[in-house]
Amino acid sequence: MAAMNIESILDRHSREAHRLVQILRETQDALGWLAPESLTAIAEGLDIPRAQVESTAGFYSFFHTRPLGDYRILFSDNITDRMLGNQDLMRTLCEKLWLEPGRVAEDGLVSVDATSCTGMCDQGPALLANYRTITRLTPARIDEMAHLIRRRVQVGDWPPEWFHVEDNIRRRDVLLDHGLAPGEALAAALDRGPTGLLGEIERSALRGRGGAGFGSDIKWRSCRDAWGDAHYVICNADEGEPGTFKDRVLLSSYFDMVVDGMCIAGFAIGASKGFIYLRGEYRYLLDRLETRLAQRREAGLLGRNILGRGFTFDIEIHLGAGAYICGEESALIESLEGKPGKPRIRPPFPVTHGYLGQPTTVNNVETLALAALIAVKGGEWFRAIGTPASTGTKLLSVSGDVARPGIYEFPFGVTVAEVLEAAGATDTQAVTTAGAAGSCLAANEFGRRIAFEDVPTGGSIMVFDQSRDMFEAARNFAHFFAHESCGFCTPCRVGTAVNARLMDKLALDRGSPYDLDEMEKMHHLMQGASHCGLGNTATIALRDILAKFRPAFDRRLHSPDYEPGFDLDAALSQARRMTGRDDAGAHLTDNLSAHAGGHPSEAKP
């Protein structure tokens, strides 16, 4: 049966090795896990080395090469989930199921663990049950969940209200209030022609909304002018930054604008194929999005001869498998090609050597939706919104200590204080403006403006009131990056791990100023030597919090001098119990003193 399933999956993907990630996902869905014989069968079916298949399977968090139970429960562990009590809920579920976090139950039925932010910060605490999203966890839901698991009720038969995901749109502006019909923006772009369309994008000064802020017109022109057998458009929907969920809302309720934007990008650069790289945590959207793409093909808004105008462009959705690094465009392309999502060495850049070595433009979900708006309204209209250096509006995902968490669309130039007021924040001590990878602002900085020239952001705004321990926020971020580092380069691989260990040492009240100095050294080392943006941004929030909320760290310092993180004498306590000894000679410090003065038998009483 397993062999038949794998053969069917391979045939469905035309036995193409660059579709390996999707083949592994579907195999795991069908068989429960990726057994050694399954990996061998896939390797043989694709005619590639088994090591290549195993390398890809081992890279992604959502693939598992050992059984993890009929029920795989993953609690979202972003700092906002912790603020809402996710750790207590996780402990409760584990107690009710008689297992430890990170372990499989002895009967093999269930495993419970933590995962990185699932993009549900506006309606947490959240978890994934067999990779299906469940929001608004409560003790009552956890009790019922444990009961359902013990009774072996399939996840698909759990209460439907558990799986409900709201948009929580709190403030609309020109994008979220666009009023355009599906295909209207695409028709406007076709009327303008590729050259006219690129001219409008240039006049709009549209910059990428994923965080980097690169000029969209430059990227599109470079891709269009690059030689290749084919050109590709990729929509980066791998929204993994902690605290960000704006793209989730655009995909859920503004998908036609995103698709129009992809078609428009394809028209501008001369592409006939596009991909949506959908993060694995948004799997619940997959069937709905596939259905809508099929409806657009039937309506002449996608596929061959769109709108009867001779333009052909189609879209495929690829589902990620749990890897924050795949938000980096070259790592995303590697994943699309069936490989571990590790960033490429650049140059060459994706616009000349992207997917399958061909010219490729990779754009954020929000960027593509705005491009569709510009195709209708024009570049000058768009440029009149926002600031001269940051044109248009920005979608902000606001969560944490606010009365109204959700999506806020503001023109660039809005102050942080205005965002906080709109969200109903009170007594705020800190705001992170780009998830775990950007600045952390203290109260005296709330007059600063959201804009590329002042406070740049990919859209994550996490709010902390005076009751929060900012050390714990920094510690959560440190562990996030230690987990998500792809391991490609030594500065990031080692630096993120060192920071996490130092933060744990401080949490145990064993820290010293030496440890804080070490984190500062890690910041400078990783900033200058890391291979990609993950390593270069992994210490920004940590360093900001340390500088601006120093008392949260100082109160955990045990000694003004170097303090080792490992207590050898304490580690020997079990041996002392086994031998029945607890005299002075059985303790390390006394032994050292005795040796310093001569043989222990000569030591004075």
PDB file of N, CA and C in Angstrom, residues 39-40 47 54-55 159 197 229 253 274 408 429 448 462 519 581:
ATOM      1  N   LEU A  39      11.745   7.095   1.945  1.00  0.00           N
ATOM      2  CA  LEU A  39      12.777   7.966   1.384  1.00  0.00           C
ATOM      3  C   LEU A  39      13.532   7.253   0.264  1.00  0.00           C
ATOM      4  N   THR A  40      13.785   5.969   0.453  1.00  0.00           N
ATOM      5  CA  THR A  40      14.469   5.190  -0.578  1.00  0.00           C
ATOM      6  C   THR A  40      13.624   5.114  -1.844  1.00  0.00           C
ATOM      7  N   ASP A  47      15.197   9.289  -9.319  1.00  0.00           N
ATOM      8  CA  ASP A  47      16.538   9.039  -9.837  1.00  0.00           C
ATOM      9  C   ASP A  47      17.539  10.061  -9.304  1.00  0.00           C
ATOM     10  N   GLU A  54      17.084  12.618   1.909  1.00  0.00           N
ATOM     11  CA  GLU A  54      17.163  12.660   3.366  1.00  0.00           C
ATOM     12  C   GLU A  54      17.566  14.048   3.862  1.00  0.00           C
ATOM     13  N   SER A  55      18.448  14.714   3.123  1.00  0.00           N
ATOM     14  CA  SER A  55      18.868  16.060   3.505  1.00  0.00           C
ATOM     15  C   SER A  55      17.680  17.018   3.494  1.00  0.00           C
ATOM     16  N   PRO A 159     -14.542  20.080  17.085  1.00  0.00           N
ATOM     17  CA  PRO A 159     -15.501  21.192  16.941  1.00  0.00           C
ATOM     18  C   PRO A 159     -15.048  22.202  15.894  1.00  0.00           C
ATOM     19  N   LEU A 197       3.052  50.165 -17.989  1.00  0.00           N
ATOM     20  CA  LEU A 197       2.858  49.635 -16.638  1.00  0.00           C
ATOM     21  C   LEU A 197       4.111  49.842 -15.796  1.00  0.00           C
ATOM     22  N   ASP A 229      15.529  31.406 -20.779  1.00  0.00           N
ATOM     23  CA  ASP A 229      14.566  30.613 -21.545  1.00  0.00           C
ATOM     24  C   ASP A 229      13.144  30.856 -21.061  1.00  0.00           C
ATOM     25  N   SER A 253      -8.803  37.158   2.339  1.00  0.00           N
ATOM     26  CA  SER A 253      -9.923  38.010   1.941  1.00  0.00           C
ATOM     27  C   SER A 253      -9.650  38.939   0.763  1.00  0.00           C
ATOM     28  N   GLY A 274       3.856  31.564 -12.556  1.00  0.00           N
ATOM     29  CA  GLY A 274       4.112  32.114 -11.236  1.00  0.00           C
ATOM     30  C   GLY A 274       3.895  31.078 -10.162  1.00  0.00           C
ATOM     31  N   TYR A 408      -4.066  46.885  10.785  1.00  0.00           N
ATOM     32  CA  TYR A 408      -4.265  48.331  10.660  1.00  0.00           C
ATOM     33  C   TYR A 408      -3.548  48.806   9.402  1.00  0.00           C
ATOM     34  N   GLN A 429       5.262  50.034  27.696  1.00  0.00           N
ATOM     35  CA  GLN A 429       6.678  50.285  27.977  1.00  0.00           C
ATOM     36  C   GLN A 429       7.566  50.030  26.766  1.00  0.00           C
ATOM     37  N   ARG A 448       8.310  58.525  17.023  1.00  0.00           N
ATOM     38  CA  ARG A 448       8.958  58.213  15.741  1.00  0.00           C
ATOM     39  C   ARG A 448       7.920  57.681  14.751  1.00  0.00           C
ATOM     40  N   MET A 462       4.548  44.409  17.928  1.00  0.00           N
ATOM     41  CA  MET A 462       4.193  43.712  19.163  1.00  0.00           C
ATOM     42  C   MET A 462       4.355  44.671  20.331  1.00  0.00           C
ATOM     43  N   MET A 519      27.278  38.938  24.612  1.00  0.00           N
ATOM     44  CA  MET A 519      26.169  39.143  23.683  1.00  0.00           C
ATOM     45  C   MET A 519      26.423  40.356  22.788  1.00  0.00           C
ATOM     46  N   ARG A 581      27.801   9.645  50.546  1.00  0.00           N
ATOM     47  CA  ARG A 581      28.767  10.603  51.084  1.00  0.00           C
ATOM     48  C   ARG A 581      28.275  12.032  50.885  1.00  0.00           C
TER      49      ARG A 581
END
